[in-house]
């Protein structure tokens, strides 16, 4: 005879077996004799159950506990259930590329029913498994019907050594393996024997193929579904076949190819709507359903914003020369079918565009190029257009200024005895200057003066060559270099400018140049 104290869920409480009677310590021992409960009697063999690998939750993540899974399968098989071989279940998961444990999508549940021939699938999670400092064990289970992906039974159990205290520690479980044996008894007591007996394997719907389209649809557009069934019925026993969607019942029409089809307009309400196949045997007073999939009704255009970051940003239009960052954003994330980026000039003509399928990139960079090459300075519209999978469109645009003109500086000079006062001022101050530099020297090459700065207007005092240096009356030559913060740069030859300022006639070679070219600008990029 073995001593095996019985533990049930209602009796798992801390009890104090120490009784003080008149100052004398009395130890009370209560031994309960128990034997393994016999498996429930069944008039017919029970339908098979596929036990899928259990997920074990750990602090550093989750994992698959195959050892616990095998123990659970063996426990249920010993109690009288028909359990599919674990190797068969693993092969099914490998063939269908199922990489998760603890749950299955409805698609794979139906496939498990068809390929494994099981009406029930057992899924679960080992929520706690610890040996030290006190053995403890936690388990959650779900018994799911493969025909309609419904959970018909669930179980949550937890047991630790602290819940099974014994006088003088006699018979206390000292390991997870011993706790597992106690948990198995509680599990089998709650196992849904009655529901399993009532489940008829013949009630499963065997789907051969399913076509539901489109997956994304706008309100009012047509939804079509087509299924093929592996089952064939005699005329007197054939069921009535319907499609259930959006709380509506749609009769299926059988076509010559053996498929069942139906179509209906999508409703006005946005949302995800499952589509189920229903078979109704009126003479048996029985219905069976199978999930086919779902379609998404989406009548809202994408909420799109556009942010432009040029080389100069302010309250006005961004300005750039070689690099513009384009950042489109969806305020409400949703999958996109395609997107398009284009650029329009001031007349509305598209000077450049590109189109790609899929979702928007985080950042786009425009270098001021069009379909025909480098673009000129001007104001352009940056246009982003998107289309979601349901066909809803959205378009946003923002202006940007492409600035590639060289910075213009106006010069004027006045002579005062032996000095020349040179005034510099900027024509257009919208683009700040990076620097300006004025250099002057004699014709013989002696440097007279160098002046530079970052802001205009400015005045430069230039002393004429002195007689003491032997250069009285010598010509002054010079050059002005200007660059703005965008990188536009220009150089200007000031030889004729200083001849005029000094009261001398322009040089002969300058007179031979075309009009307006005596003070020319040379652009550098």
Short mmCIF file of C-alpha atoms in Angstrom, two decimals:
data_model
loop_
_atom_site.label_atom_id
_atom_site.label_comp_id
_atom_site.label_asym_id
_atom_site.label_seq_id
_atom_site.Cartn_x
_atom_site.Cartn_y
_atom_site.Cartn_z
CA UNK A 1 0.00 0.00 0.00
CA UNK A 2 1.38 3.42 -0.93
CA UNK A 3 0.63 6.68 0.75
CA UNK A 4 -0.59 9.26 -1.77
CA UNK A 5 -2.35 12.27 -0.25
CA UNK A 6 -5.09 13.47 -2.61
CA UNK A 7 -4.92 17.06 -3.69
CA UNK A 8 -7.70 18.89 -5.47
CA UNK A 9 -8.05 22.47 -6.67
CA UNK A 10 -10.44 23.32 -3.82
CA UNK A 11 -8.13 21.95 -1.12
CA UNK A 12 -4.92 23.70 -2.23
CA UNK A 13 -4.57 25.95 0.78
CA UNK A 14 -1.96 26.36 3.44
CA UNK A 15 -3.00 24.35 6.49
CA UNK A 16 -1.33 24.24 9.89
CA UNK A 17 -1.06 20.63 11.12
CA UNK A 18 0.50 21.78 14.40
CA UNK A 19 -2.02 21.77 17.28
CA UNK A 20 -1.22 23.09 20.76
CA UNK A 21 -3.29 21.30 23.38
CA UNK A 22 -2.64 22.30 27.02
CA UNK A 23 0.94 23.23 26.23
CA UNK A 24 1.67 19.83 24.68
CA UNK A 25 2.67 19.71 21.05
CA UNK A 26 0.57 17.15 19.23
CA UNK A 27 1.27 15.99 15.70
CA UNK A 28 -1.80 15.02 13.69
CA UNK A 29 -1.22 12.77 10.69
CA UNK A 30 -4.02 12.18 8.18
CA UNK A 31 -3.39 9.61 5.49
CA UNK A 32 -5.69 9.49 2.48
CA UNK A 33 -5.63 6.43 0.31
CA UNK A 34 -6.19 7.02 -3.40
CA UNK A 35 -5.88 5.09 -6.61
CA UNK A 36 -5.61 6.37 -10.19
CA UNK A 37 -9.06 7.17 -11.54
CA UNK A 38 -10.12 4.76 -14.29
CA UNK A 39 -10.68 6.27 -17.73
CA UNK A 40 -14.29 7.18 -18.41
CA UNK A 41 -16.26 4.47 -20.08
CA UNK A 42 -17.16 5.24 -23.66
CA UNK A 43 -19.61 3.47 -25.90
CA UNK A 44 -17.51 4.25 -28.97
CA UNK A 45 -13.88 5.14 -29.59
CA UNK A 46 -13.11 8.77 -28.90
CA UNK A 47 -12.08 10.98 -31.83
CA UNK A 48 -8.34 11.64 -32.09
CA UNK A 49 -6.64 14.68 -30.61
CA UNK A 50 -3.46 16.34 -31.90
CA UNK A 51 -1.30 17.70 -29.07
CA UNK A 52 0.82 20.53 -30.48
CA UNK A 53 4.13 21.55 -28.85
CA UNK A 54 3.66 23.60 -25.70
CA UNK A 55 5.19 27.04 -25.40
CA UNK A 56 7.26 27.64 -22.27
CA UNK A 57 7.44 31.23 -21.00
CA UNK A 58 10.82 32.25 -19.64
CA UNK A 59 12.33 35.46 -18.41
CA UNK A 60 14.61 35.67 -21.41
CA UNK A 61 11.87 34.87 -23.89
CA UNK A 62 9.78 31.87 -24.89
CA UNK A 63 10.71 28.40 -26.05
CA UNK A 64 9.20 25.04 -26.98
CA UNK A 65 9.07 22.39 -24.25
CA UNK A 66 8.87 19.06 -26.07
CA UNK A 67 9.49 17.03 -22.92
CA UNK A 68 6.41 18.48 -21.22
CA UNK A 69 4.45 18.04 -24.46
CA UNK A 70 5.29 14.34 -24.63
CA UNK A 71 4.30 13.89 -20.99
CA UNK A 72 0.94 15.57 -21.61
CA UNK A 73 0.28 13.42 -24.69
CA UNK A 74 1.15 10.24 -22.81
CA UNK A 75 -1.04 11.24 -19.86
CA UNK A 76 -4.07 11.81 -22.11
CA UNK A 77 -3.42 8.60 -24.05
CA UNK A 78 -3.20 6.58 -20.83
CA UNK A 79 -6.58 7.98 -19.79
CA UNK A 80 -8.28 6.63 -22.94
CA UNK A 81 -7.85 9.36 -25.54
CA UNK A 82 -6.61 8.69 -29.05
CA UNK A 83 -3.54 10.92 -29.46
CA UNK A 84 -1.80 11.55 -32.76
CA UNK A 85 1.87 10.61 -32.78
CA UNK A 86 4.11 13.55 -31.90
CA UNK A 87 6.38 12.93 -34.87
CA UNK A 88 3.39 13.32 -37.18
CA UNK A 89 2.51 16.66 -35.55
CA UNK A 90 6.10 17.91 -35.88
CA UNK A 91 6.20 16.90 -39.55
CA UNK A 92 2.95 18.78 -40.14
CA UNK A 93 4.44 21.91 -38.57
CA UNK A 94 7.63 21.60 -40.60
CA UNK A 95 5.77 21.08 -43.88
CA UNK A 96 3.55 24.14 -43.26
CA UNK A 97 6.45 26.20 -41.88
CA UNK A 98 4.77 26.81 -38.54
CA UNK A 99 7.42 28.39 -36.30
CA UNK A 100 5.31 29.34 -33.30
CA UNK A 101 4.07 27.36 -30.31
CA UNK A 102 1.11 27.88 -28.03
CA UNK A 103 -1.37 28.94 -30.72
CA UNK A 104 -2.42 28.32 -34.32
CA UNK A 105 -4.14 30.53 -36.83
CA UNK A 106 -7.54 29.39 -38.05
CA UNK A 107 -6.08 28.56 -41.46
CA UNK A 108 -3.66 26.04 -39.97
CA UNK A 109 -6.34 24.68 -37.65
CA UNK A 110 -8.48 23.77 -40.65
CA UNK A 111 -5.47 22.35 -42.44
CA UNK A 112 -4.61 20.23 -39.39
CA UNK A 113 -8.15 18.84 -39.44
CA UNK A 114 -7.83 17.92 -43.10
CA UNK A 115 -4.27 16.64 -43.24
CA UNK A 116 -4.05 14.99 -39.81
CA UNK A 117 -7.65 13.83 -39.78
CA UNK A 118 -8.31 15.23 -36.31
CA UNK A 119 -11.38 17.14 -35.15
CA UNK A 120 -9.56 18.48 -32.06
CA UNK A 121 -6.27 20.24 -31.44
CA UNK A 122 -4.79 20.82 -27.99
CA UNK A 123 -2.70 23.98 -27.57
CA UNK A 124 -1.06 25.24 -24.41
CA UNK A 125 1.56 27.20 -22.55
CA UNK A 126 3.80 26.24 -19.66
CA UNK A 127 3.55 29.48 -17.72
CA UNK A 128 5.89 28.45 -14.91
CA UNK A 129 8.40 25.64 -14.51
CA UNK A 130 10.84 25.91 -11.63
CA UNK A 131 12.75 23.46 -9.44
CA UNK A 132 14.32 25.89 -6.94
CA UNK A 133 13.87 27.22 -4.35
CA UNK A 134 10.44 25.51 -4.29
CA UNK A 135 9.19 23.34 -7.14
CA UNK A 136 6.35 25.05 -8.98
CA UNK A 137 4.40 24.38 -12.14
CA UNK A 138 1.85 26.38 -14.18
CA UNK A 139 -0.09 25.24 -17.23
CA UNK A 140 -2.78 26.69 -19.52
CA UNK A 141 -4.51 24.60 -22.19
CA UNK A 142 -7.04 25.13 -24.98
CA UNK A 143 -8.91 22.39 -26.79
CA UNK A 144 -9.88 23.77 -30.21
CA UNK A 145 -12.27 22.30 -32.75
CA UNK A 146 -10.66 22.28 -36.19
CA UNK A 147 -13.91 22.52 -38.14
CA UNK A 148 -14.69 26.07 -37.02
CA UNK A 149 -11.61 27.05 -34.95
CA UNK A 150 -13.67 27.33 -31.77
CA UNK A 151 -12.30 26.68 -28.31
CA UNK A 152 -14.56 24.10 -26.63
CA UNK A 153 -12.57 23.73 -23.39
CA UNK A 154 -9.83 25.58 -21.53
CA UNK A 155 -7.80 24.81 -18.46
CA UNK A 156 -5.61 26.86 -16.12
CA UNK A 157 -3.66 25.04 -13.44
CA UNK A 158 -0.91 26.03 -11.03
CA UNK A 159 0.75 24.02 -8.31
CA UNK A 160 3.80 24.50 -6.10
CA UNK A 161 5.37 22.65 -3.21
CA UNK A 162 4.05 25.35 -0.89
CA UNK A 163 0.49 24.31 -1.78
CA UNK A 164 1.11 20.70 -0.71
CA UNK A 165 2.52 21.00 2.79
CA UNK A 166 2.57 17.76 4.82
CA UNK A 167 3.14 17.04 8.52
CA UNK A 168 6.82 16.43 9.06
CA UNK A 169 7.15 16.87 5.25
CA UNK A 170 5.93 13.28 4.79
CA UNK A 171 4.97 12.75 1.14
CA UNK A 172 5.63 16.34 0.10
CA UNK A 173 6.58 16.69 -3.57
CA UNK A 174 10.21 17.57 -3.91
CA UNK A 175 10.47 18.03 -7.66
CA UNK A 176 8.57 19.21 -10.70
CA UNK A 177 8.09 15.60 -11.77
CA UNK A 178 6.16 14.85 -8.59
CA UNK A 179 4.08 18.02 -9.00
CA UNK A 180 3.32 16.94 -12.55
CA UNK A 181 1.70 13.76 -11.32
CA UNK A 182 -0.59 15.76 -9.02
CA UNK A 183 -1.44 18.20 -11.78
CA UNK A 184 -2.32 15.33 -14.14
CA UNK A 185 -5.04 14.11 -11.76
CA UNK A 186 -6.66 17.56 -11.65
CA UNK A 187 -6.37 17.88 -15.42
CA UNK A 188 -8.09 14.57 -16.11
CA UNK A 189 -10.89 15.38 -13.68
CA UNK A 190 -11.69 18.49 -15.72
CA UNK A 191 -11.09 16.95 -19.16
CA UNK A 192 -14.24 17.46 -21.35
CA UNK A 193 -15.15 13.81 -21.82
CA UNK A 194 -18.80 14.56 -22.63
CA UNK A 195 -18.05 17.14 -25.34
CA UNK A 196 -15.50 14.85 -26.95
CA UNK A 197 -17.94 11.92 -27.05
CA UNK A 198 -20.60 14.07 -28.69
CA UNK A 199 -18.21 15.29 -31.35
CA UNK A 200 -18.78 13.49 -34.63
CA UNK A 201 -15.84 13.21 -36.95
CA UNK A 202 -18.14 13.03 -39.96
CA UNK A 203 -19.25 16.60 -39.33
CA UNK A 204 -15.97 18.08 -40.53
CA UNK A 205 -16.02 20.18 -43.72
CA UNK A 206 -13.27 19.16 -46.13
CA UNK A 207 -12.20 22.19 -48.17
CA UNK A 208 -10.26 21.60 -51.36
CA UNK A 209 -9.66 25.23 -52.39
CA UNK A 210 -10.83 28.68 -51.38
CA UNK A 211 -10.73 31.89 -53.43
CA UNK A 212 -11.86 35.07 -51.70
CA UNK A 213 -11.24 38.33 -53.51
CA UNK A 214 -10.45 41.11 -53.19
CA UNK A 215 -8.88 41.13 -49.77
CA UNK A 216 -9.20 44.93 -49.56
CA UNK A 217 -12.33 46.55 -50.93
CA UNK A 218 -14.02 49.92 -50.86
CA UNK A 219 -17.64 50.28 -49.70
CA UNK A 220 -20.10 49.12 -52.32
CA UNK A 221 -17.57 47.18 -54.40
CA UNK A 222 -18.19 43.53 -55.16
CA UNK A 223 -16.78 40.70 -53.07
CA UNK A 224 -16.51 37.26 -54.68
CA UNK A 225 -15.93 33.87 -53.09
CA UNK A 226 -15.43 30.46 -54.64
CA UNK A 227 -14.83 27.15 -52.82
CA UNK A 228 -14.34 23.55 -53.81
CA UNK A 229 -15.28 20.75 -51.44
CA UNK A 230 -13.77 17.31 -51.27
CA UNK A 231 -17.01 15.82 -50.03
CA UNK A 232 -19.74 14.57 -52.32
CA UNK A 233 -23.30 13.79 -51.23
CA UNK A 234 -26.17 11.87 -52.65
CA UNK A 235 -29.09 14.05 -53.72
CA UNK A 236 -31.25 13.04 -50.77
CA UNK A 237 -28.48 13.75 -48.22
CA UNK A 238 -26.84 16.83 -49.74
CA UNK A 239 -26.72 19.88 -47.46
CA UNK A 240 -27.75 23.40 -48.30
CA UNK A 241 -24.69 25.59 -48.71
CA UNK A 242 -24.43 29.26 -47.76
CA UNK A 243 -21.79 31.93 -47.24
CA UNK A 244 -21.96 34.08 -44.10
CA UNK A 245 -20.46 37.57 -44.20
CA UNK A 246 -21.24 40.86 -42.46
CA UNK A 247 -24.27 39.35 -40.69
CA UNK A 248 -25.72 38.41 -44.06
CA UNK A 249 -26.45 34.97 -45.54
CA UNK A 250 -25.66 34.48 -49.23
CA UNK A 251 -26.80 31.35 -51.04
CA UNK A 252 -24.06 29.46 -52.86
CA UNK A 253 -24.56 28.62 -56.52
CA UNK A 254 -23.04 25.39 -57.80
CA UNK A 255 -21.27 25.73 -61.16
CA UNK A 256 -20.52 23.11 -63.77
CA UNK A 257 -16.93 22.77 -62.60
CA UNK A 258 -18.20 21.64 -59.18
CA UNK A 259 -17.33 24.84 -57.32
CA UNK A 260 -19.69 26.88 -55.16
CA UNK A 261 -19.74 30.62 -55.74
CA UNK A 262 -21.42 33.78 -54.52
CA UNK A 263 -20.89 37.53 -54.68
CA UNK A 264 -22.25 40.52 -52.80
CA UNK A 265 -21.53 44.24 -52.43
CA UNK A 266 -19.39 45.27 -49.49
CA UNK A 267 -21.13 47.28 -46.81
CA UNK A 268 -20.70 50.96 -46.04
CA UNK A 269 -19.00 50.37 -42.70
CA UNK A 270 -15.21 50.11 -42.55
CA UNK A 271 -13.80 47.06 -40.84
CA UNK A 272 -12.66 43.48 -41.17
CA UNK A 273 -15.42 41.00 -42.02
CA UNK A 274 -14.91 37.22 -41.75
CA UNK A 275 -16.42 34.95 -44.38
CA UNK A 276 -17.67 31.51 -43.30
CA UNK A 277 -19.01 28.57 -45.21
CA UNK A 278 -22.16 27.02 -43.71
CA UNK A 279 -23.52 23.58 -44.51
CA UNK A 280 -27.05 22.90 -43.31
CA UNK A 281 -28.60 19.42 -43.14
CA UNK A 282 -32.26 20.19 -42.51
CA UNK A 283 -33.23 16.51 -42.14
CA UNK A 284 -30.53 16.04 -39.49
CA UNK A 285 -31.21 19.40 -37.85
CA UNK A 286 -27.48 20.03 -37.98
CA UNK A 287 -25.23 22.86 -39.15
CA UNK A 288 -21.49 22.99 -39.68
CA UNK A 289 -19.40 26.05 -40.45
CA UNK A 290 -15.87 26.58 -41.70
CA UNK A 291 -13.88 29.80 -41.77
CA UNK A 292 -12.79 30.79 -45.28
CA UNK A 293 -11.00 34.04 -44.59
CA UNK A 294 -11.84 37.71 -44.29
CA UNK A 295 -11.96 40.89 -46.34
CA UNK A 296 -11.30 44.44 -45.22
CA UNK A 297 -13.67 47.25 -46.14
CA UNK A 298 -11.75 50.50 -46.33
CA UNK A 299 -13.38 53.66 -47.63
CA UNK A 300 -10.98 56.14 -46.03
CA UNK A 301 -8.15 57.63 -48.09
CA UNK A 302 -4.70 57.51 -46.53
CA UNK A 303 -3.93 60.41 -44.19
CA UNK A 304 -0.72 61.73 -45.70
CA UNK A 305 1.58 64.57 -44.64
CA UNK A 306 4.67 65.91 -46.35
CA UNK A 307 7.72 67.54 -44.78
CA UNK A 308 10.49 69.16 -46.83
CA UNK A 309 13.94 69.97 -45.47
CA UNK A 310 16.11 72.10 -47.71
CA UNK A 311 19.53 73.61 -47.17
CA UNK A 312 17.73 76.74 -45.95
CA UNK A 313 14.58 76.29 -43.89
CA UNK A 314 12.39 78.94 -42.40
CA UNK A 315 8.82 80.05 -42.16
CA UNK A 316 8.69 80.45 -45.93
CA UNK A 317 9.36 78.01 -48.75
CA UNK A 318 12.36 75.73 -48.19
CA UNK A 319 15.32 76.57 -50.41
CA UNK A 320 18.03 74.28 -51.72
CA UNK A 321 20.71 73.95 -54.38
CA UNK A 322 21.85 70.31 -54.45
CA UNK A 323 19.96 68.37 -51.76
CA UNK A 324 16.34 68.36 -50.61
CA UNK A 325 15.07 65.85 -48.05
CA UNK A 326 11.49 64.69 -48.68
CA UNK A 327 9.77 62.97 -45.75
CA UNK A 328 6.23 61.68 -46.47
CA UNK A 329 4.32 60.28 -43.49
CA UNK A 330 1.10 58.29 -43.06
CA UNK A 331 -0.70 59.53 -39.96
CA UNK A 332 -2.57 56.23 -39.74
CA UNK A 333 -0.34 53.36 -40.91
CA UNK A 334 -1.84 51.14 -43.57
CA UNK A 335 -0.41 49.02 -46.40
CA UNK A 336 -0.08 50.77 -49.74
CA UNK A 337 -0.37 49.38 -53.25
CA UNK A 338 1.89 52.03 -54.80
CA UNK A 339 3.23 55.57 -54.45
CA UNK A 340 4.40 58.26 -56.86
CA UNK A 341 6.76 61.22 -56.47
CA UNK A 342 6.73 64.03 -59.05
CA UNK A 343 7.94 67.61 -59.48
CA UNK A 344 6.04 70.39 -61.25
CA UNK A 345 7.31 73.75 -62.43
CA UNK A 346 5.49 77.05 -62.02
CA UNK A 347 3.33 76.35 -65.09
CA UNK A 348 2.19 72.99 -63.70
CA UNK A 349 4.27 70.93 -66.13
CA UNK A 350 5.77 67.74 -64.68
CA UNK A 351 9.53 67.94 -65.02
CA UNK A 352 10.38 64.70 -63.21
CA UNK A 353 8.62 61.73 -61.64
CA UNK A 354 9.08 58.20 -60.28
CA UNK A 355 6.63 55.49 -59.21
CA UNK A 356 7.13 52.38 -57.08
CA UNK A 357 4.87 49.62 -55.69
CA UNK A 358 4.57 48.99 -51.97
CA UNK A 359 4.91 51.27 -48.97
CA UNK A 360 6.54 54.68 -48.80
CA UNK A 361 10.22 54.95 -47.89
CA UNK A 362 11.08 56.96 -44.82
CA UNK A 363 13.18 59.57 -46.66
CA UNK A 364 13.60 60.59 -50.30
CA UNK A 365 16.40 62.83 -51.58
CA UNK A 366 15.99 65.14 -54.56
CA UNK A 367 19.13 66.64 -56.11
CA UNK A 368 17.33 69.07 -58.37
CA UNK A 369 17.36 66.79 -61.40
CA UNK A 370 14.50 66.30 -63.85
CA UNK A 371 13.74 63.80 -66.56
CA UNK A 372 15.88 65.79 -68.98
CA UNK A 373 18.75 66.64 -66.66
CA UNK A 374 19.70 69.49 -64.36
CA UNK A 375 16.92 71.98 -63.61
CA UNK A 376 17.21 75.76 -63.49
CA UNK A 377 16.45 78.00 -60.55
CA UNK A 378 12.79 78.51 -59.77
CA UNK A 379 9.87 77.45 -57.61
CA UNK A 380 8.72 73.85 -57.94
CA UNK A 381 5.92 71.78 -56.42
CA UNK A 382 6.90 68.51 -54.74
CA UNK A 383 3.95 66.13 -55.19
CA UNK A 384 3.48 62.79 -53.41
CA UNK A 385 0.58 60.52 -54.39
CA UNK A 386 -0.34 57.22 -52.70
CA UNK A 387 -2.91 54.48 -53.30
CA UNK A 388 -3.85 51.89 -50.68
CA UNK A 389 -4.77 48.27 -51.35
CA UNK A 390 -8.47 49.13 -51.52
CA UNK A 391 -7.85 51.72 -54.25
CA UNK A 392 -8.25 54.87 -52.11
CA UNK A 393 -5.96 57.68 -53.27
CA UNK A 394 -4.39 60.70 -51.61
CA UNK A 395 -2.28 63.56 -52.98
CA UNK A 396 -0.26 66.20 -51.14
CA UNK A 397 2.10 68.85 -52.46
CA UNK A 398 4.35 71.59 -51.14
CA UNK A 399 6.40 74.29 -52.87
CA UNK A 400 10.17 74.42 -52.76
CA UNK A 401 12.63 76.86 -54.28
CA UNK A 402 15.59 75.65 -56.28
CA UNK A 403 18.26 78.36 -56.12
CA UNK A 404 21.27 78.04 -58.40
CA UNK A 405 21.78 81.68 -59.34
CA UNK A 406 25.10 83.24 -58.45
CA UNK A 407 24.95 85.87 -55.70
CA UNK A 408 24.73 89.36 -57.18
CA UNK A 409 26.67 92.26 -55.65
CA UNK A 410 26.39 95.90 -56.73
CA UNK A 411 29.62 97.97 -56.65
CA UNK A 412 30.09 101.71 -56.56
CA UNK A 413 33.23 103.76 -56.00
CA UNK A 414 34.13 107.37 -55.19
CA UNK A 415 37.62 108.87 -55.30
CA UNK A 416 38.76 111.17 -52.53
CA UNK A 417 42.27 112.51 -53.27
CA UNK A 418 44.56 109.50 -52.88
CA UNK A 419 41.84 107.04 -51.78
CA UNK A 420 39.01 105.17 -53.42
CA UNK A 421 35.93 104.32 -51.38
CA UNK A 422 34.34 101.09 -52.63
CA UNK A 423 30.76 100.32 -51.52
CA UNK A 424 29.39 96.77 -51.81
CA UNK A 425 25.77 95.78 -51.41
CA UNK A 426 23.79 92.62 -52.22
CA UNK A 427 21.10 92.69 -54.89
CA UNK A 428 18.88 89.99 -53.30
CA UNK A 429 19.31 89.19 -49.64
CA UNK A 430 17.06 86.14 -49.47
CA UNK A 431 20.06 83.82 -49.57
CA UNK A 432 22.58 84.73 -46.85
CA UNK A 433 26.22 85.04 -47.84
CA UNK A 434 28.83 82.58 -46.69
CA UNK A 435 31.64 85.04 -47.38
CA UNK A 436 32.92 87.76 -49.72
CA UNK A 437 36.52 88.65 -50.45
CA UNK A 438 38.00 91.68 -52.24
CA UNK A 439 41.65 91.63 -53.36
CA UNK A 440 43.53 94.51 -55.02
CA UNK A 441 47.10 94.73 -56.36
CA UNK A 442 49.16 96.87 -58.69
CA UNK A 443 49.76 95.93 -62.26
CA UNK A 444 53.26 94.95 -61.27
CA UNK A 445 51.79 92.42 -58.80
CA UNK A 446 52.25 94.14 -55.44
CA UNK A 447 49.31 93.37 -53.13
CA UNK A 448 47.57 96.55 -52.05
CA UNK A 449 44.75 95.37 -49.83
CA UNK A 450 42.59 92.39 -48.97
CA UNK A 451 39.16 92.77 -47.38
CA UNK A 452 36.59 90.08 -46.54
CA UNK A 453 33.45 89.52 -44.55
CA UNK A 454 30.14 87.67 -44.26
CA UNK A 455 27.59 90.47 -44.47
CA UNK A 456 26.73 93.21 -46.89
CA UNK A 457 26.57 96.20 -47.31
CA UNK A 458 30.18 97.01 -46.60
CA UNK A 459 32.69 99.78 -47.43
CA UNK A 460 36.34 99.27 -48.32
CA UNK A 461 38.88 102.13 -48.28
CA UNK A 462 41.60 101.64 -50.85
CA UNK A 463 44.73 103.87 -50.93
CA UNK A 464 46.10 104.68 -54.36
CA UNK A 465 49.77 103.83 -55.05
CA UNK A 466 52.04 106.54 -53.62
CA UNK A 467 54.76 108.50 -55.35
CA UNK A 468 57.28 107.51 -52.65
CA UNK A 469 56.98 103.90 -53.72
CA UNK A 470 57.61 104.88 -57.29
CA UNK A 471 54.19 103.67 -58.33
CA UNK A 472 52.33 106.94 -58.60
CA UNK A 473 49.74 106.64 -61.33
CA UNK A 474 50.05 102.87 -61.46
CA UNK A 475 46.95 100.98 -62.42
CA UNK A 476 44.96 99.11 -59.76
CA UNK A 477 43.70 95.64 -60.50
CA UNK A 478 41.35 93.54 -58.39
CA UNK A 479 38.96 90.64 -58.01
CA UNK A 480 35.81 90.05 -55.96
CA UNK A 481 34.80 86.53 -54.87
CA UNK A 482 31.31 85.94 -53.40
CA UNK A 483 29.71 82.70 -52.20
CA UNK A 484 26.33 82.17 -50.53
CA UNK A 485 25.41 79.53 -47.95
CA UNK A 486 23.95 77.26 -50.65
CA UNK A 487 27.34 77.01 -52.32
CA UNK A 488 26.63 79.27 -55.30
CA UNK A 489 29.86 81.16 -56.02
CA UNK A 490 31.03 83.81 -58.47
CA UNK A 491 34.22 85.71 -59.30
CA UNK A 492 34.29 89.19 -60.78
CA UNK A 493 37.24 90.89 -62.50
CA UNK A 494 37.45 94.54 -61.28
CA UNK A 495 40.26 95.87 -63.51
CA UNK A 496 37.99 98.13 -65.63
CA UNK A 497 36.01 99.06 -62.51
CA UNK A 498 39.15 100.47 -60.85
CA UNK A 499 40.30 102.21 -64.08
CA UNK A 500 36.99 104.05 -64.20
CA UNK A 501 37.12 104.81 -60.46
CA UNK A 502 40.66 106.24 -60.86
CA UNK A 503 39.57 108.42 -63.78
CA UNK A 504 41.35 106.41 -66.47
CA UNK A 505 39.88 105.14 -69.76
CA UNK A 506 39.20 101.40 -69.99
CA UNK A 507 41.92 99.24 -71.46
CA UNK A 508 41.97 98.65 -75.22
CA UNK A 509 41.25 94.95 -74.88
CA UNK A 510 38.19 95.74 -72.83
CA UNK A 511 36.87 98.08 -75.56
CA UNK A 512 37.07 95.25 -78.06
CA UNK A 513 34.78 93.02 -75.95
CA UNK A 514 31.01 93.00 -76.52
CA UNK A 515 28.98 95.52 -74.62
CA UNK A 516 28.18 94.58 -71.05
CA UNK A 517 31.09 92.10 -70.70
CA UNK A 518 33.71 94.41 -69.15
CA UNK A 519 32.69 93.37 -65.63
CA UNK A 520 31.85 89.74 -66.16
CA UNK A 521 30.89 87.08 -63.58
CA UNK A 522 32.33 83.60 -63.69
CA UNK A 523 30.05 80.98 -62.06
CA UNK A 524 31.64 78.11 -60.19
CA UNK A 525 29.69 75.02 -59.13
#
